[in-house]
Short mmCIF file of C-alpha atoms and ligand atoms in Angstrom, two decimals:
data_model
loop_
_atom_site.label_atom_id
_atom_site.label_comp_id
_atom_site.label_asym_id
_atom_site.label_seq_id
_atom_site.Cartn_x
_atom_site.Cartn_y
_atom_site.Cartn_z
CA MET A 242 -12.31 -37.71 -16.78
CA ALA A 243 -8.56 -37.33 -16.60
CA LYS A 244 -7.30 -34.21 -14.93
CA PRO A 245 -5.76 -31.76 -17.34
CA GLY A 246 -1.98 -31.81 -17.24
CA TYR A 247 0.89 -34.24 -17.39
CA THR A 248 2.32 -37.08 -15.31
CA ASP A 249 5.52 -37.70 -17.26
CA THR A 250 7.20 -34.32 -17.22
CA PRO A 251 10.31 -33.40 -15.19
CA PHE A 252 10.01 -32.03 -11.68
CA ILE A 253 10.23 -28.26 -11.26
CA PRO A 254 13.49 -27.51 -9.43
CA GLY A 255 12.87 -26.79 -5.76
CA GLN A 256 9.25 -27.99 -5.89
CA LYS A 257 7.49 -31.28 -5.37
CA TRP A 258 5.45 -30.88 -8.54
CA ARG A 259 6.11 -31.80 -12.12
CA VAL A 260 5.96 -29.23 -14.91
CA HIS A 261 2.22 -28.90 -15.74
CA ASP A 262 1.52 -31.47 -13.01
CA ALA A 263 -1.99 -32.86 -13.34
CA GLU A 264 -2.14 -33.57 -9.61
CA ARG A 265 -1.17 -30.11 -8.46
CA PRO A 266 -4.13 -28.56 -6.60
CA GLN A 267 -6.04 -25.80 -8.29
CA PRO A 268 -5.43 -22.26 -7.04
CA ARG A 269 -8.14 -21.11 -4.67
CA VAL A 270 -10.96 -19.20 -6.31
CA VAL A 271 -11.35 -15.61 -5.09
CA ASP A 272 -14.44 -13.66 -6.06
CA THR A 273 -13.41 -10.23 -7.31
CA HIS A 274 -17.05 -9.28 -7.90
CA GLY A 275 -16.32 -8.28 -11.47
CA ALA A 276 -15.41 -4.74 -10.49
CA PRO A 277 -12.08 -3.47 -9.25
CA ALA A 278 -13.75 -1.05 -6.89
CA LYS A 279 -15.02 -3.75 -4.52
CA PRO A 280 -12.71 -5.61 -2.16
CA PRO A 281 -12.04 -9.21 -3.13
CA SER A 282 -13.68 -11.78 -0.88
CA ASP A 283 -10.52 -12.63 1.06
CA ALA A 284 -9.42 -9.05 1.75
CA ILE A 285 -9.30 -7.48 5.21
CA VAL A 286 -11.49 -4.41 4.85
CA LEU A 287 -9.98 -1.50 6.75
CA PHE A 288 -12.52 1.14 5.74
CA ASP A 289 -15.82 0.40 4.04
CA GLY A 290 -17.25 3.91 3.92
CA HIS A 291 -18.71 3.89 7.43
CA ASP A 292 -16.82 1.90 10.02
CA THR A 293 -13.60 3.33 11.47
CA SER A 294 -13.18 0.68 14.16
CA ALA A 295 -10.05 -0.73 12.47
CA TRP A 296 -8.24 2.56 13.20
CA ILE A 297 -6.79 4.32 16.21
CA ASN A 298 -4.99 7.57 16.81
CA CYS A 299 -1.21 7.13 16.63
CA LYS A 300 -0.53 9.48 19.52
CA ASP A 301 -2.61 7.93 22.27
CA GLY A 302 -4.45 4.91 20.90
CA ALA A 303 -7.80 6.74 21.12
CA PRO A 304 -10.51 6.03 18.52
CA CYS A 305 -9.73 7.20 14.99
CA GLY A 306 -11.03 10.77 15.31
CA TRP A 307 -11.02 11.63 11.60
CA THR A 308 -14.30 12.63 9.96
CA VAL A 309 -16.52 10.21 8.08
CA GLU A 310 -18.36 12.11 5.37
CA ASP A 311 -20.22 10.82 2.32
CA GLY A 312 -18.57 7.43 2.62
CA ALA A 313 -15.09 8.89 2.90
CA LEU A 314 -12.62 9.04 5.77
CA VAL A 315 -11.39 12.63 5.85
CA VAL A 316 -8.19 13.85 7.49
CA LYS A 317 -9.11 16.05 10.46
CA HIS A 318 -6.22 18.37 11.00
CA GLY A 319 -4.92 18.42 14.52
CA VAL A 320 -6.12 14.92 15.34
CA GLY A 321 -2.89 13.57 13.96
CA ASN A 322 -1.92 10.42 12.11
CA ILE A 323 -4.07 7.32 12.40
CA GLN A 324 -3.05 3.70 12.19
CA THR A 325 -4.66 0.29 12.05
CA LYS A 326 -5.00 -1.79 15.18
CA ALA A 327 -3.83 -4.78 13.19
CA THR A 328 -0.29 -5.07 11.92
CA PHE A 329 0.91 -6.36 8.59
CA GLY A 330 4.08 -7.46 6.85
CA ASP A 331 4.04 -8.58 3.22
CA CYS A 332 0.78 -7.36 1.75
CA GLN A 333 -1.29 -6.15 -1.15
CA LEU A 334 -2.95 -2.87 -0.29
CA HIS A 335 -5.71 -0.98 -2.07
CA VAL A 336 -6.44 2.61 -1.09
CA GLU A 337 -8.52 5.23 -2.86
CA TRP A 338 -7.97 8.90 -2.11
CA ALA A 339 -9.02 12.31 -3.33
CA ALA A 340 -7.32 15.66 -2.85
CA PRO A 341 -9.50 18.54 -1.67
CA THR A 342 -11.56 20.10 -4.46
CA GLU A 343 -10.78 23.54 -3.15
CA ILE A 344 -7.19 24.17 -4.15
CA GLU A 345 -5.10 25.58 -1.34
CA GLY A 346 -1.35 25.85 -1.01
CA GLU A 347 1.35 24.70 -3.35
CA SER A 348 4.13 22.13 -3.58
CA GLN A 349 4.05 19.97 -0.42
CA GLY A 350 1.27 22.12 1.04
CA ARG A 351 -1.43 21.01 -1.42
CA GLY A 352 -3.43 17.88 -0.68
CA ASN A 353 -0.66 16.25 1.31
CA SER A 354 -1.14 13.03 3.20
CA GLY A 355 0.60 9.69 3.05
CA VAL A 356 0.18 5.95 3.16
CA PHE A 357 2.79 4.44 5.49
CA LEU A 358 3.32 0.70 5.15
CA MET A 359 4.29 -0.78 8.52
CA GLY A 360 3.92 2.79 9.80
CA LEU A 361 7.39 3.42 8.35
CA TYR A 362 7.50 3.37 4.56
CA GLU A 363 5.62 6.26 2.99
CA VAL A 364 4.00 6.26 -0.39
CA GLN A 365 3.26 9.93 -0.86
CA VAL A 366 -0.26 11.28 -1.20
CA LEU A 367 -0.19 14.74 -2.74
CA ASP A 368 -2.18 16.82 -5.20
CA ASN A 369 0.33 17.02 -8.03
CA TYR A 370 -2.19 17.98 -10.67
CA ASN A 371 -0.51 21.09 -12.08
CA ASN A 372 1.40 21.40 -8.85
CA PRO A 373 5.13 20.76 -9.11
CA THR A 374 7.12 19.82 -6.04
CA TYR A 375 10.48 18.15 -5.47
CA ALA A 376 10.46 14.99 -7.56
CA ASP A 377 10.91 12.48 -4.76
CA GLY A 378 7.95 14.04 -2.95
CA THR A 379 5.53 13.68 -5.87
CA ALA A 380 2.29 11.70 -5.50
CA GLY A 381 3.18 8.02 -5.41
CA ALA A 382 6.83 8.65 -4.59
CA ILE A 383 8.66 6.42 -2.16
CA TYR A 384 9.07 9.61 -0.23
CA GLY A 385 12.53 11.10 -0.18
CA GLN A 386 14.01 8.16 -2.09
CA TYR A 387 12.42 7.48 -5.47
CA PRO A 388 10.15 9.69 -7.57
CA PRO A 389 7.30 7.93 -9.34
CA LEU A 390 8.11 6.80 -12.90
CA VAL A 391 5.36 9.14 -14.09
CA ASN A 392 2.93 11.69 -12.75
CA ALA A 393 -0.45 9.96 -13.06
CA CYS A 394 -2.34 12.41 -10.84
CA ARG A 395 -5.99 13.15 -11.48
CA ALA A 396 -7.57 16.53 -10.81
CA PRO A 397 -8.38 17.64 -7.27
CA GLY A 398 -11.59 16.07 -6.00
CA GLU A 399 -11.36 13.07 -8.33
CA TRP A 400 -10.93 9.66 -6.76
CA GLN A 401 -7.59 8.01 -7.38
CA THR A 402 -6.36 4.51 -6.64
CA PHE A 403 -3.22 3.15 -5.10
CA ASP A 404 -2.54 -0.56 -5.46
CA ILE A 405 0.61 -1.39 -3.56
CA ILE A 406 2.46 -4.66 -3.21
CA PHE A 407 4.77 -4.47 -0.27
CA GLU A 408 7.44 -6.85 0.95
CA ALA A 409 8.65 -6.29 4.49
CA PRO A 410 12.40 -6.16 5.11
CA ARG A 411 14.15 -9.09 6.79
CA TRP A 412 17.13 -9.26 9.11
CA ASP A 413 18.99 -12.23 10.47
CA ALA A 414 19.24 -12.93 14.20
CA LYS A 415 22.38 -10.78 14.45
CA GLY A 416 20.68 -7.81 12.85
CA ALA A 417 22.28 -8.08 9.41
CA LEU A 418 19.93 -7.14 6.60
CA LEU A 419 18.79 -10.13 4.55
CA SER A 420 16.43 -8.25 2.23
CA PRO A 421 15.16 -4.67 2.09
CA ALA A 422 11.55 -3.53 1.84
CA TYR A 423 10.27 -3.76 -1.73
CA LEU A 424 7.43 -1.69 -3.11
CA THR A 425 5.42 -2.07 -6.27
CA VAL A 426 3.05 0.86 -6.66
CA ILE A 427 0.27 1.18 -9.24
CA PHE A 428 -1.45 4.56 -9.34
CA ASN A 429 -4.69 4.89 -11.28
CA GLY A 430 -3.71 1.74 -13.17
CA VAL A 431 -0.20 2.95 -14.03
CA VAL A 432 3.00 1.47 -12.62
CA LEU A 433 5.03 3.98 -10.59
CA HIS A 434 7.49 1.55 -8.98
CA ASN A 435 8.27 -1.97 -10.06
CA ARG A 436 9.48 -3.88 -7.00
CA GLN A 437 11.72 -1.04 -6.00
CA ALA A 438 13.88 -1.62 -2.92
CA ALA A 439 13.42 1.13 -0.35
CA GLN A 440 16.62 2.49 1.18
CA GLY A 441 15.12 2.23 4.64
CA PRO A 442 12.21 3.73 6.59
CA THR A 443 10.99 7.11 5.35
CA GLY A 444 12.62 10.26 6.65
CA HIS A 445 12.42 13.98 5.94
CA ARG A 446 15.63 15.65 4.81
CA THR A 447 17.55 12.59 5.94
CA VAL A 448 19.13 9.54 4.36
CA SER A 449 17.77 6.25 5.59
CA ASP A 450 19.13 2.75 6.11
CA TYR A 451 18.34 -0.57 7.74
CA ALA A 452 20.86 -0.32 10.56
CA THR A 453 18.15 -0.72 13.18
CA PRO A 454 15.99 -3.83 12.71
CA HIS A 455 12.29 -3.33 13.36
CA ALA A 456 9.38 -5.68 14.00
CA ALA A 457 8.33 -8.13 11.29
CA THR A 458 4.92 -6.47 11.02
CA GLY A 459 3.60 -2.98 11.62
CA PRO A 460 0.37 -1.01 11.31
CA LEU A 461 -0.80 0.76 8.20
CA MET A 462 -0.65 4.49 8.92
CA LEU A 463 -2.36 7.45 7.24
CA GLN A 464 -0.87 10.89 7.63
CA ASP A 465 -2.40 14.11 8.94
CA HIS A 466 -0.44 16.67 6.97
CA ARG A 467 -3.00 19.43 7.58
CA ASN A 468 -4.94 19.03 4.33
CA PRO A 469 -8.44 17.44 4.34
CA VAL A 470 -7.58 14.57 2.00
CA ARG A 471 -10.32 11.95 1.67
CA PHE A 472 -9.87 8.18 1.70
CA ARG A 473 -12.24 5.34 0.87
CA ASN A 474 -12.33 1.65 0.01
CA ILE A 475 -9.25 0.63 1.96
CA TRP A 476 -8.48 -3.06 1.98
CA ILE A 477 -5.47 -5.25 2.44
CA ARG A 478 -4.50 -8.84 1.70
CA GLU A 479 -1.66 -10.45 3.56
CA LEU A 480 0.75 -12.05 1.11
CA LYS A 481 1.85 -15.55 1.91
CA PRO A 482 3.67 -18.29 0.02
CA TYR A 483 1.77 -20.50 -2.41
CA ASP A 484 -0.91 -22.56 -0.65
CA VAL A 485 0.71 -25.77 -1.85
MG1 MG B 777 2.95 13.02 2.93
#
């Protein structure tokens, strides 16, 4: 049986394939298990509800140190930030988190944590359910740079999902910026940032830039900001060019 497609169409500019090319290999099949909650088959699972061996303490490289409770990884205040042993550049990241059920504090003091791509670019974790704070510090913000398009926060204690597509910045050999970091952030199924360029690594009360090149990959970091925020179902897929 003839392969579906065409053999007489023009070539796609910049590619070796024709438009609708019948000979172009099929995209690889990835089993998504029919439910968004489970990691796809080609994901790197960073936390499965039990195993914290992918994580170390940022300060001294010691084992993770946060609490595992009911299938969740819970921030243990005082232990400090944790990061993955592995490093990543361009990636698709899925993280689920829940703010503490017991409401404590306000503004940046309520259910604060953070997801730091490359250990440098923070997507804010915060309980912003009926809890106003400065806009560029709202849940899902590219912290200190861009507020989320909307506030899609669920109530404290409810599980929430971040799906983040991240592109690492690039510099040339002389240290001139070729392209900034780009973030696409989907929060509970709602787009908060659509391939937004970050202004540089995250800072607090500072303006950032790309004056200092950093490594091409970096660890994923989760923040200890005092509050016992819970995380689960953390997985990542490295993003690479088309297979063929
Ligand atoms: Mg934070």
